PDB file of C-alpha atoms in Angstrom:
ATOM      1  CA  MET A   1       6.048   4.648  -1.951  1.00 34.00           C
ATOM      2  CA  THR A   2       8.214   7.691  -2.065  1.00 37.00           C
ATOM      3  CA  ASN A   3       9.416   9.014   1.272  1.00 39.00           C
ATOM      4  CA  THR A   4       9.826  12.760   1.476  1.00 37.00           C
ATOM      5  CA  SER A   5      10.928  12.831   5.105  1.00 37.00           C
ATOM      6  CA  GLU A   6      14.533  13.529   5.986  1.00 35.00           C
ATOM      7  CA  ASN A   7      14.952   9.864   6.949  1.00 38.00           C
ATOM      8  CA  PHE A   8      14.653   8.700   3.349  1.00 49.00           C
ATOM      9  CA  GLY A   9      16.455   9.492   0.138  1.00 62.00           C
ATOM     10  CA  ILE A  10      15.647   7.562  -3.009  1.00 81.00           C
ATOM     11  CA  SER A  11      18.697   6.592  -5.051  1.00 85.00           C
ATOM     12  CA  PRO A  12      18.463   5.317  -8.637  1.00 92.00           C
ATOM     13  CA  ALA A  13      19.241   1.827  -7.347  1.00 87.00           C
ATOM     14  CA  ALA A  14      16.459   2.047  -4.744  1.00 83.00           C
ATOM     15  CA  ALA A  15      14.017   3.205  -7.423  1.00 91.00           C
ATOM     16  CA  GLU A  16      14.866   0.151  -9.515  1.00 92.00           C
ATOM     17  CA  VAL A  17      14.367  -2.094  -6.475  1.00 86.00           C
ATOM     18  CA  TYR A  18      11.015  -0.423  -5.882  1.00 90.00           C
ATOM     19  CA  GLU A  19       9.801  -1.176  -9.411  1.00 96.00           C
ATOM     20  CA  SER A  20      11.277  -4.653  -9.789  1.00 93.00           C
ATOM     21  CA  ARG A  21      10.478  -5.953  -6.307  1.00 90.00           C
ATOM     22  CA  PHE A  22       7.966  -3.830  -4.387  1.00 92.00           C
ATOM     23  CA  VAL A  23       5.567  -3.226  -7.266  1.00 96.00           C
ATOM     24  CA  PRO A  24       4.943  -6.874  -8.197  1.00 95.00           C
ATOM     25  CA  ALA A  25       5.147  -8.128  -4.609  1.00 93.00           C
ATOM     26  CA  ILE A  26       2.917  -5.497  -2.994  1.00 94.00           C
ATOM     27  CA  PHE A  27       1.747  -2.408  -4.831  1.00 97.00           C
ATOM     28  CA  ALA A  28       0.320  -3.738  -8.084  1.00 98.00           C
ATOM     29  CA  GLN A  29      -2.544  -5.459  -6.268  1.00 97.00           C
ATOM     30  CA  TRP A  30      -3.715  -2.277  -4.548  1.00 98.00           C
ATOM     31  CA  ALA A  31      -3.930   0.007  -7.583  1.00 98.00           C
ATOM     32  CA  PRO A  32      -7.125  -1.576  -9.012  1.00 98.00           C
ATOM     33  CA  ARG A  33      -8.794  -1.483  -5.581  1.00 98.00           C
ATOM     34  CA  LEU A  34      -7.962   2.187  -5.167  1.00 99.00           C
ATOM     35  CA  LEU A  35      -9.211   3.018  -8.660  1.00 99.00           C
ATOM     36  CA  ASP A  36     -12.400   1.019  -8.117  1.00 98.00           C
ATOM     37  CA  GLN A  37     -13.283   2.845  -4.908  1.00 98.00           C
ATOM     38  CA  ALA A  38     -12.462   6.194  -6.526  1.00 98.00           C
ATOM     39  CA  ALA A  39     -14.743   5.282  -9.469  1.00 98.00           C
ATOM     40  CA  ILE A  40     -12.088   6.012 -12.095  1.00 99.00           C
ATOM     41  CA  THR A  41     -13.640   5.443 -15.526  1.00 98.00           C
ATOM     42  CA  THR A  42     -13.280   6.448 -19.164  1.00 99.00           C
ATOM     43  CA  GLY A  43     -12.526  10.136 -19.546  1.00 99.00           C
ATOM     44  CA  THR A  44     -11.509  10.818 -15.930  1.00 99.00           C
ATOM     45  CA  ARG A  45      -8.682  13.290 -15.326  1.00 99.00           C
ATOM     46  CA  VAL A  46      -6.427  11.654 -12.725  1.00 99.00           C
ATOM     47  CA  LEU A  47      -3.503  12.920 -10.667  1.00 99.00           C
ATOM     48  CA  ASP A  48      -1.299  10.274  -9.020  1.00 99.00           C
ATOM     49  CA  VAL A  49       0.360  11.996  -6.047  1.00 99.00           C
ATOM     50  CA  ALA A  50       3.702  10.587  -4.864  1.00 98.00           C
ATOM     51  CA  CYS A  51       3.469   8.298  -7.852  1.00 99.00           C
ATOM     52  CA  GLY A  52       6.792   6.558  -7.345  1.00 98.00           C
ATOM     53  CA  THR A  53       7.549   4.579 -10.481  1.00 98.00           C
ATOM     54  CA  GLY A  54       3.954   5.025 -11.597  1.00 99.00           C
ATOM     55  CA  ILE A  55       1.990   1.835 -10.970  1.00 99.00           C
ATOM     56  CA  VAL A  56      -1.264   3.667 -10.133  1.00 99.00           C
ATOM     57  CA  ALA A  57      -0.855   6.023 -13.084  1.00 99.00           C
ATOM     58  CA  ARG A  58      -0.218   3.126 -15.458  1.00 99.00           C
ATOM     59  CA  VAL A  59      -3.313   1.228 -14.343  1.00 99.00           C
ATOM     60  CA  ALA A  60      -5.363   4.438 -14.407  1.00 99.00           C
ATOM     61  CA  ALA A  61      -4.250   5.209 -17.964  1.00 99.00           C
ATOM     62  CA  ASP A  62      -5.680   1.913 -19.154  1.00 97.00           C
ATOM     63  CA  ARG A  63      -9.008   2.815 -17.554  1.00 98.00           C
ATOM     64  CA  VAL A  64      -9.453   6.420 -18.601  1.00 99.00           C
ATOM     65  CA  GLY A  65      -8.461   5.871 -22.220  1.00 98.00           C
ATOM     66  CA  PRO A  66      -7.529   8.564 -24.727  1.00 97.00           C
ATOM     67  CA  SER A  67     -10.380  10.830 -23.607  1.00 98.00           C
ATOM     68  CA  GLY A  68      -8.969  10.998 -20.077  1.00 98.00           C
ATOM     69  CA  ARG A  69      -5.755  12.379 -18.656  1.00 98.00           C
ATOM     70  CA  VAL A  70      -3.279  10.840 -16.231  1.00 99.00           C
ATOM     71  CA  VAL A  71      -0.475  12.775 -14.562  1.00 99.00           C
ATOM     72  CA  GLY A  72       2.053  11.520 -12.021  1.00 99.00           C
ATOM     73  CA  VAL A  73       3.886  13.762  -9.570  1.00 99.00           C
ATOM     74  CA  ASP A  74       6.689  12.761  -7.211  1.00 98.00           C
ATOM     75  CA  ALA A  75       9.466  14.411  -5.229  1.00 97.00           C
ATOM     76  CA  SER A  76      12.039  11.846  -6.369  1.00 96.00           C
ATOM     77  CA  GLU A  77      13.711  12.295  -9.723  1.00 97.00           C
ATOM     78  CA  ALA A  78      15.013   8.725  -9.480  1.00 96.00           C
ATOM     79  CA  MET A  79      11.468   7.376  -9.218  1.00 97.00           C
ATOM     80  CA  LEU A  80      10.302   9.598 -12.063  1.00 98.00           C
ATOM     81  CA  ALA A  81      13.135   8.410 -14.298  1.00 98.00           C
ATOM     82  CA  VAL A  82      11.820   4.854 -14.017  1.00 98.00           C
ATOM     83  CA  ALA A  83       8.237   6.025 -14.548  1.00 99.00           C
ATOM     84  CA  ARG A  84       9.190   7.919 -17.719  1.00 99.00           C
ATOM     85  CA  ARG A  85      11.069   4.933 -19.078  1.00 98.00           C
ATOM     86  CA  LEU A  86       8.095   2.613 -18.546  1.00 98.00           C
ATOM     87  CA  ARG A  87       5.402   4.978 -19.834  1.00 98.00           C
ATOM     88  CA  PRO A  88       6.884   7.849 -21.844  1.00 98.00           C
ATOM     89  CA  ASP A  89       3.405   8.636 -23.161  1.00 97.00           C
ATOM     90  CA  LEU A  90       2.161   9.815 -19.756  1.00 98.00           C
ATOM     91  CA  GLU A  91       2.854  13.136 -18.015  1.00 98.00           C
ATOM     92  CA  TRP A  92       5.369  13.038 -15.164  1.00 99.00           C
ATOM     93  CA  HIS A  93       6.241  16.016 -12.975  1.00 98.00           C
ATOM     94  CA  ARG A  94       8.595  16.567 -10.083  1.00 98.00           C
ATOM     95  CA  GLY A  95       6.841  18.267  -7.201  1.00 98.00           C
ATOM     96  CA  ASP A  96       6.035  18.421  -3.506  1.00 97.00           C
ATOM     97  CA  ALA A  97       2.767  16.914  -2.285  1.00 98.00           C
ATOM     98  CA  GLY A  98       2.450  19.852   0.097  1.00 98.00           C
ATOM     99  CA  ALA A  99       2.537  22.359  -2.782  1.00 98.00           C
ATOM    100  CA  LEU A 100       1.304  20.607  -5.903  1.00 99.00           C
ATOM    101  CA  PRO A 101       2.413  22.369  -9.110  1.00 98.00           C
ATOM    102  CA  PHE A 102      -1.063  22.448 -10.657  1.00 99.00           C
ATOM    103  CA  ALA A 103      -3.898  24.953 -10.867  1.00 99.00           C
ATOM    104  CA  ASP A 104      -7.087  24.603  -8.856  1.00 99.00           C
ATOM    105  CA  GLY A 105      -9.479  22.037 -10.300  1.00 99.00           C
ATOM    106  CA  SER A 106      -7.027  20.644 -12.852  1.00 99.00           C
ATOM    107  CA  PHE A 107      -8.216  17.073 -12.260  1.00 99.00           C
ATOM    108  CA  ASP A 108     -11.346  15.130 -11.466  1.00 99.00           C
ATOM    109  CA  ALA A 109      -9.597  12.868  -8.964  1.00 99.00           C
ATOM    110  CA  ALA A 110      -6.372  13.004  -6.957  1.00 99.00           C
ATOM    111  CA  LEU A 111      -5.070   9.641  -5.772  1.00 99.00           C
ATOM    112  CA  CYS A 112      -2.264   8.666  -3.418  1.00 99.00           C
ATOM    113  CA  GLN A 113      -1.263   5.045  -2.860  1.00 99.00           C
ATOM    114  CA  MET A 114       1.010   3.966   0.000  1.00 97.00           C
ATOM    115  CA  ALA A 115       2.678   7.360   0.405  1.00 97.00           C
ATOM    116  CA  LEU A 116       0.659   9.586   2.766  1.00 98.00           C
ATOM    117  CA  MET A 117       2.741   8.352   5.697  1.00 96.00           C
ATOM    118  CA  PHE A 118       5.860   9.898   4.203  1.00 93.00           C
ATOM    119  CA  PHE A 119       4.535  13.465   4.132  1.00 96.00           C
ATOM    120  CA  PRO A 120       5.589  15.690   7.052  1.00 95.00           C
ATOM    121  CA  ASP A 121       2.148  17.386   7.037  1.00 98.00           C
ATOM    122  CA  ARG A 122      -0.505  14.879   6.021  1.00 98.00           C
ATOM    123  CA  ALA A 123      -3.462  17.258   6.294  1.00 98.00           C
ATOM    124  CA  ARG A 124      -1.679  19.802   4.113  1.00 98.00           C
ATOM    125  CA  ALA A 125      -1.056  17.189   1.416  1.00 99.00           C
ATOM    126  CA  LEU A 126      -4.721  16.162   1.507  1.00 99.00           C
ATOM    127  CA  ARG A 127      -5.740  19.818   1.328  1.00 99.00           C
ATOM    128  CA  GLU A 128      -3.603  20.215  -1.790  1.00 99.00           C
ATOM    129  CA  MET A 129      -5.199  17.141  -3.338  1.00 99.00           C
ATOM    130  CA  ARG A 130      -8.612  18.631  -2.586  1.00 99.00           C
ATOM    131  CA  ARG A 131      -7.556  21.919  -4.212  1.00 99.00           C
ATOM    132  CA  VAL A 132      -6.547  20.362  -7.522  1.00 99.00           C
ATOM    133  CA  ALA A 133      -9.360  17.770  -7.737  1.00 99.00           C
ATOM    134  CA  THR A 134     -12.957  18.714  -8.472  1.00 98.00           C
ATOM    135  CA  GLU A 135     -14.636  15.441  -7.521  1.00 98.00           C
ATOM    136  CA  MET A 136     -12.634  12.926  -5.517  1.00 98.00           C
ATOM    137  CA  VAL A 137      -9.635  12.455  -3.234  1.00 99.00           C
ATOM    138  CA  ALA A 138      -8.644   8.825  -2.656  1.00 99.00           C
ATOM    139  CA  VAL A 139      -5.873   7.431  -0.483  1.00 99.00           C
ATOM    140  CA  CYS A 140      -4.583   3.929   0.241  1.00 99.00           C
ATOM    141  CA  VAL A 141      -2.359   3.427   3.298  1.00 98.00           C
ATOM    142  CA  PRO A 142      -1.158   0.397   5.249  1.00 98.00           C
ATOM    143  CA  ALA A 143      -2.928  -0.323   8.518  1.00 98.00           C
ATOM    144  CA  ALA A 144      -0.966  -0.028  11.766  1.00 97.00           C
ATOM    145  CA  LEU A 145       2.007  -2.318  12.334  1.00 96.00           C
ATOM    146  CA  ASP A 146       0.186  -4.245  15.078  1.00 95.00           C
ATOM    147  CA  GLU A 147      -2.253  -5.408  12.375  1.00 97.00           C
ATOM    148  CA  GLN A 148       0.610  -6.726  10.202  1.00 98.00           C
ATOM    149  CA  PRO A 149       1.875  -9.943  11.842  1.00 98.00           C
ATOM    150  CA  ALA A 150       4.634 -10.770   9.362  1.00 98.00           C
ATOM    151  CA  TYR A 151       5.942  -7.228   9.057  1.00 97.00           C
ATOM    152  CA  ARG A 152       5.718  -6.674  12.805  1.00 97.00           C
ATOM    153  CA  ASP A 153       7.921  -9.726  13.319  1.00 97.00           C
ATOM    154  CA  PHE A 154      10.358  -8.577  10.623  1.00 98.00           C
ATOM    155  CA  VAL A 155      10.711  -5.083  12.105  1.00 96.00           C
ATOM    156  CA  ASP A 156      11.367  -6.628  15.527  1.00 97.00           C
ATOM    157  CA  VAL A 157      14.158  -8.735  14.013  1.00 98.00           C
ATOM    158  CA  ALA A 158      15.689  -5.717  12.283  1.00 97.00           C
ATOM    159  CA  VAL A 159      15.629  -3.674  15.490  1.00 96.00           C
ATOM    160  CA  ARG A 160      17.287  -6.461  17.473  1.00 97.00           C
ATOM    161  CA  HIS A 161      20.236  -6.510  15.092  1.00 97.00           C
ATOM    162  CA  ALA A 162      20.416  -2.963  13.707  1.00 96.00           C
ATOM    163  CA  GLY A 163      19.181  -1.020  16.718  1.00 95.00           C
ATOM    164  CA  PRO A 164      16.386   1.557  17.180  1.00 93.00           C
ATOM    165  CA  PRO A 165      17.097   3.424  13.898  1.00 90.00           C
ATOM    166  CA  ALA A 166      15.729   0.396  12.055  1.00 93.00           C
ATOM    167  CA  ALA A 167      12.339   0.995  13.668  1.00 90.00           C
ATOM    168  CA  SER A 168      12.319   4.552  12.340  1.00 86.00           C
ATOM    169  CA  LEU A 169      13.444   3.589   8.856  1.00 85.00           C
ATOM    170  CA  LEU A 170      11.093   0.623   8.489  1.00 88.00           C
ATOM    171  CA  GLY A 171       8.291   1.658  10.848  1.00 83.00           C
ATOM    172  CA  THR A 172       7.376   4.788   8.895  1.00 86.00           C
ATOM    173  CA  TYR A 173       5.388   2.629   6.469  1.00 89.00           C
ATOM    174  CA  TRP A 174       2.810   1.898   9.153  1.00 93.00           C
ATOM    175  CA  SER A 175       2.497   5.352  10.713  1.00 95.00           C
ATOM    176  CA  CYS A 176      -0.840   6.306   9.100  1.00 96.00           C
ATOM    177  CA  GLY A 177      -2.710   3.189  10.109  1.00 96.00           C
ATOM    178  CA  ASP A 178      -4.705   4.535  13.045  1.00 96.00           C
ATOM    179  CA  ARG A 179      -8.273   4.888  11.781  1.00 97.00           C
ATOM    180  CA  ASP A 180      -9.281   7.850  13.933  1.00 98.00           C
ATOM    181  CA  GLU A 181      -6.092   9.754  13.189  1.00 98.00           C
ATOM    182  CA  LEU A 182      -6.501   9.102   9.473  1.00 98.00           C
ATOM    183  CA  ARG A 183     -10.072  10.402   9.515  1.00 98.00           C
ATOM    184  CA  GLY A 184      -8.823  13.440  11.423  1.00 98.00           C
ATOM    185  CA  TRP A 185      -6.364  14.401   8.684  1.00 98.00           C
ATOM    186  CA  PHE A 186      -9.157  14.289   6.112  1.00 99.00           C
ATOM    187  CA  ARG A 187     -11.350  16.415   8.356  1.00 98.00           C
ATOM    188  CA  ASP A 188      -8.544  18.934   8.922  1.00 98.00           C
ATOM    189  CA  ALA A 189      -8.131  19.167   5.136  1.00 98.00           C
ATOM    190  CA  GLY A 190     -11.777  20.150   4.746  1.00 98.00           C
ATOM    191  CA  LEU A 191     -12.744  16.814   3.234  1.00 99.00           C
ATOM    192  CA  THR A 192     -15.776  14.678   4.023  1.00 98.00           C
ATOM    193  CA  VAL A 193     -15.063  10.955   3.998  1.00 98.00           C
ATOM    194  CA  ASP A 194     -17.294   9.132   1.558  1.00 97.00           C
ATOM    195  CA  ARG A 195     -16.078   5.570   2.158  1.00 98.00           C
ATOM    196  CA  PHE A 196     -13.518   4.085   4.551  1.00 99.00           C
ATOM    197  CA  THR A 197     -12.753   0.449   3.801  1.00 99.00           C
ATOM    198  CA  THR A 198     -10.154  -1.994   5.093  1.00 99.00           C
ATOM    199  CA  HIS A 199      -8.819  -4.842   2.984  1.00 98.00           C
ATOM    200  CA  THR A 200      -6.422  -7.720   3.510  1.00 98.00           C
ATOM    201  CA  GLY A 201      -4.021  -8.478   0.714  1.00 98.00           C
ATOM    202  CA  SER A 202      -0.670 -10.198   0.743  1.00 97.00           C
ATOM    203  CA  ALA A 203       2.943  -9.435   0.074  1.00 96.00           C
ATOM    204  CA  ARG A 204       4.386 -12.327  -1.894  1.00 96.00           C
ATOM    205  CA  PHE A 205       8.071 -13.135  -2.254  1.00 96.00           C
ATOM    206  CA  PRO A 206       9.886 -16.191  -3.647  1.00 97.00           C
ATOM    207  CA  SER A 207      11.665 -16.706  -0.309  1.00 98.00           C
ATOM    208  CA  VAL A 208      12.295 -15.160   3.093  1.00 98.00           C
ATOM    209  CA  ASP A 209      15.687 -14.030   1.820  1.00 98.00           C
ATOM    210  CA  ALA A 210      13.974 -12.230  -1.062  1.00 96.00           C
ATOM    211  CA  MET A 211      11.566 -10.518   1.332  1.00 96.00           C
ATOM    212  CA  VAL A 212      14.406  -9.331   3.548  1.00 96.00           C
ATOM    213  CA  ALA A 213      16.410  -8.134   0.545  1.00 93.00           C
ATOM    214  CA  THR A 214      13.431  -6.225  -0.810  1.00 89.00           C
ATOM    215  CA  GLU A 215      12.682  -4.490   2.477  1.00 88.00           C
ATOM    216  CA  VAL A 216      16.297  -3.709   3.328  1.00 90.00           C
ATOM    217  CA  GLU A 217      17.645  -2.802  -0.106  1.00 82.00           C
ATOM    218  CA  GLY A 218      14.557  -0.762  -0.943  1.00 71.00           C
ATOM    219  CA  SER A 219      15.165   1.560   1.989  1.00 75.00           C
ATOM    220  CA  PRO A 220      18.066   3.598   3.396  1.00 76.00           C
ATOM    221  CA  LEU A 221      18.519   0.876   6.008  1.00 87.00           C
ATOM    222  CA  ILE A 222      20.873  -0.852   3.571  1.00 87.00           C
ATOM    223  CA  GLU A 223      23.327   2.026   3.948  1.00 86.00           C
ATOM    224  CA  ARG A 224      23.509   1.447   7.715  1.00 90.00           C
ATOM    225  CA  LEU A 225      24.157  -2.291   7.720  1.00 94.00           C
ATOM    226  CA  ASP A 226      27.449  -4.103   7.462  1.00 95.00           C
ATOM    227  CA  ALA A 227      27.515  -7.541   5.883  1.00 96.00           C
ATOM    228  CA  GLY A 228      27.438  -9.329   9.229  1.00 97.00           C
ATOM    229  CA  THR A 229      24.386  -7.471  10.494  1.00 97.00           C
ATOM    230  CA  TYR A 230      22.560  -7.977   7.211  1.00 97.00           C
ATOM    231  CA  GLU A 231      23.221 -11.725   7.368  1.00 98.00           C
ATOM    232  CA  ALA A 232      22.121 -11.874  11.017  1.00 98.00           C
ATOM    233  CA  ILE A 233      18.802 -10.217  10.132  1.00 98.00           C
ATOM    234  CA  THR A 234      18.284 -12.601   7.227  1.00 98.00           C
ATOM    235  CA  SER A 235      19.179 -15.655   9.288  1.00 99.00           C
ATOM    236  CA  GLU A 236      16.786 -14.873  12.141  1.00 99.00           C
ATOM    237  CA  ALA A 237      14.058 -13.838   9.712  1.00 99.00           C
ATOM    238  CA  ARG A 238      14.139 -17.332   8.176  1.00 98.00           C
ATOM    239  CA  THR A 239      13.075 -18.717  11.551  1.00 98.00           C
ATOM    240  CA  VAL A 240      10.696 -15.975  12.641  1.00 98.00           C
ATOM    241  CA  LEU A 241       8.856 -15.804   9.317  1.00 98.00           C
ATOM    242  CA  ALA A 242       8.650 -19.571   8.813  1.00 98.00           C
ATOM    243  CA  ARG A 243       4.942 -19.545   9.692  1.00 98.00           C
ATOM    244  CA  PHE A 244       4.283 -17.351   6.640  1.00 98.00           C
ATOM    245  CA  THR A 245       6.286 -19.626   4.331  1.00 98.00           C
ATOM    246  CA  ASP A 246       4.649 -22.051   1.903  1.00 96.00           C
ATOM    247  CA  PRO A 247       6.017 -25.565   1.231  1.00 96.00           C
ATOM    248  CA  ASP A 248       7.864 -24.313  -1.855  1.00 97.00           C
ATOM    249  CA  GLY A 249       9.700 -21.738   0.257  1.00 97.00           C
ATOM    250  CA  SER A 250       7.754 -18.722  -0.979  1.00 98.00           C
ATOM    251  CA  VAL A 251       6.418 -16.173   1.491  1.00 98.00           C
ATOM    252  CA  SER A 252       2.855 -14.899   1.685  1.00 97.00           C
ATOM    253  CA  ALA A 253       2.795 -12.129   4.265  1.00 97.00           C
ATOM    254  CA  PRO A 254      -0.642 -10.711   5.161  1.00 97.00           C
ATOM    255  CA  LEU A 255      -0.883  -7.022   4.344  1.00 98.00           C
ATOM    256  CA  VAL A 256      -3.797  -4.964   5.659  1.00 98.00           C
ATOM    257  CA  ALA A 257      -4.538  -1.547   4.156  1.00 98.00           C
ATOM    258  CA  HIS A 258      -7.162   1.178   4.378  1.00 99.00           C
ATOM    259  CA  ILE A 259      -8.692   2.873   1.340  1.00 99.00           C
ATOM    260  CA  VAL A 260     -10.356   6.209   1.990  1.00 99.00           C
ATOM    261  CA  THR A 261     -12.338   8.227  -0.536  1.00 99.00           C
ATOM    262  CA  ALA A 262     -13.509  11.733   0.248  1.00 99.00           C
ATOM    263  CA  ARG A 263     -14.968  14.863  -1.310  1.00 97.00           C
TER     264      ARG A 263
END
């Protein structure tokens, strides 16, 4: 996820955390589901909007083969630097989701995984995706926070120790989860929803401490915490998240997400 709101700035260190922690723990599992629902196959021209470090683009490239085309676009140069390092053979562009730097109809499908919630004008971003894609617009977003028991508990812990700003910095992830509101943005963009599905996956971490570190250090929240507050969050999280912890200490946090495809 790349956040383009004023609340988030992606540093090179945060981009590395995103790729090394968030991608294997959370995002890698959703890319195949998104591509399946969007019917991405050999020869498809794909645009990955707000590509981050490029997990969707990388999986798509394996599907479309040499006869297809995969392009990633993101507002964060730090994210793109990681993406280029991992797949220098793919096309990576810096750009705004609200004004995509591509001609009309440049792609067959425009995809966006776990990033719509970071755009200040969601309908505008979807309208841009519709403009550049001739066949399909597909989006994957987390469901609302009240459908995420582990993350809801974690955000509550963070707010208790770091104050209300923690809710803004961490709660943005869940801000596109309302089904009716999500459908409304597609409608406002001139798109007709083809399929709206909801899936339950999991966010897996080797320990509660690793989960807390991933969530905190992968966001600007880390810049607002002193060592004592960080430790207090981690300590309480060990207790609060114990019900999501396996006997070996690893965490399996339920993660519910919507996948929407439209034309």
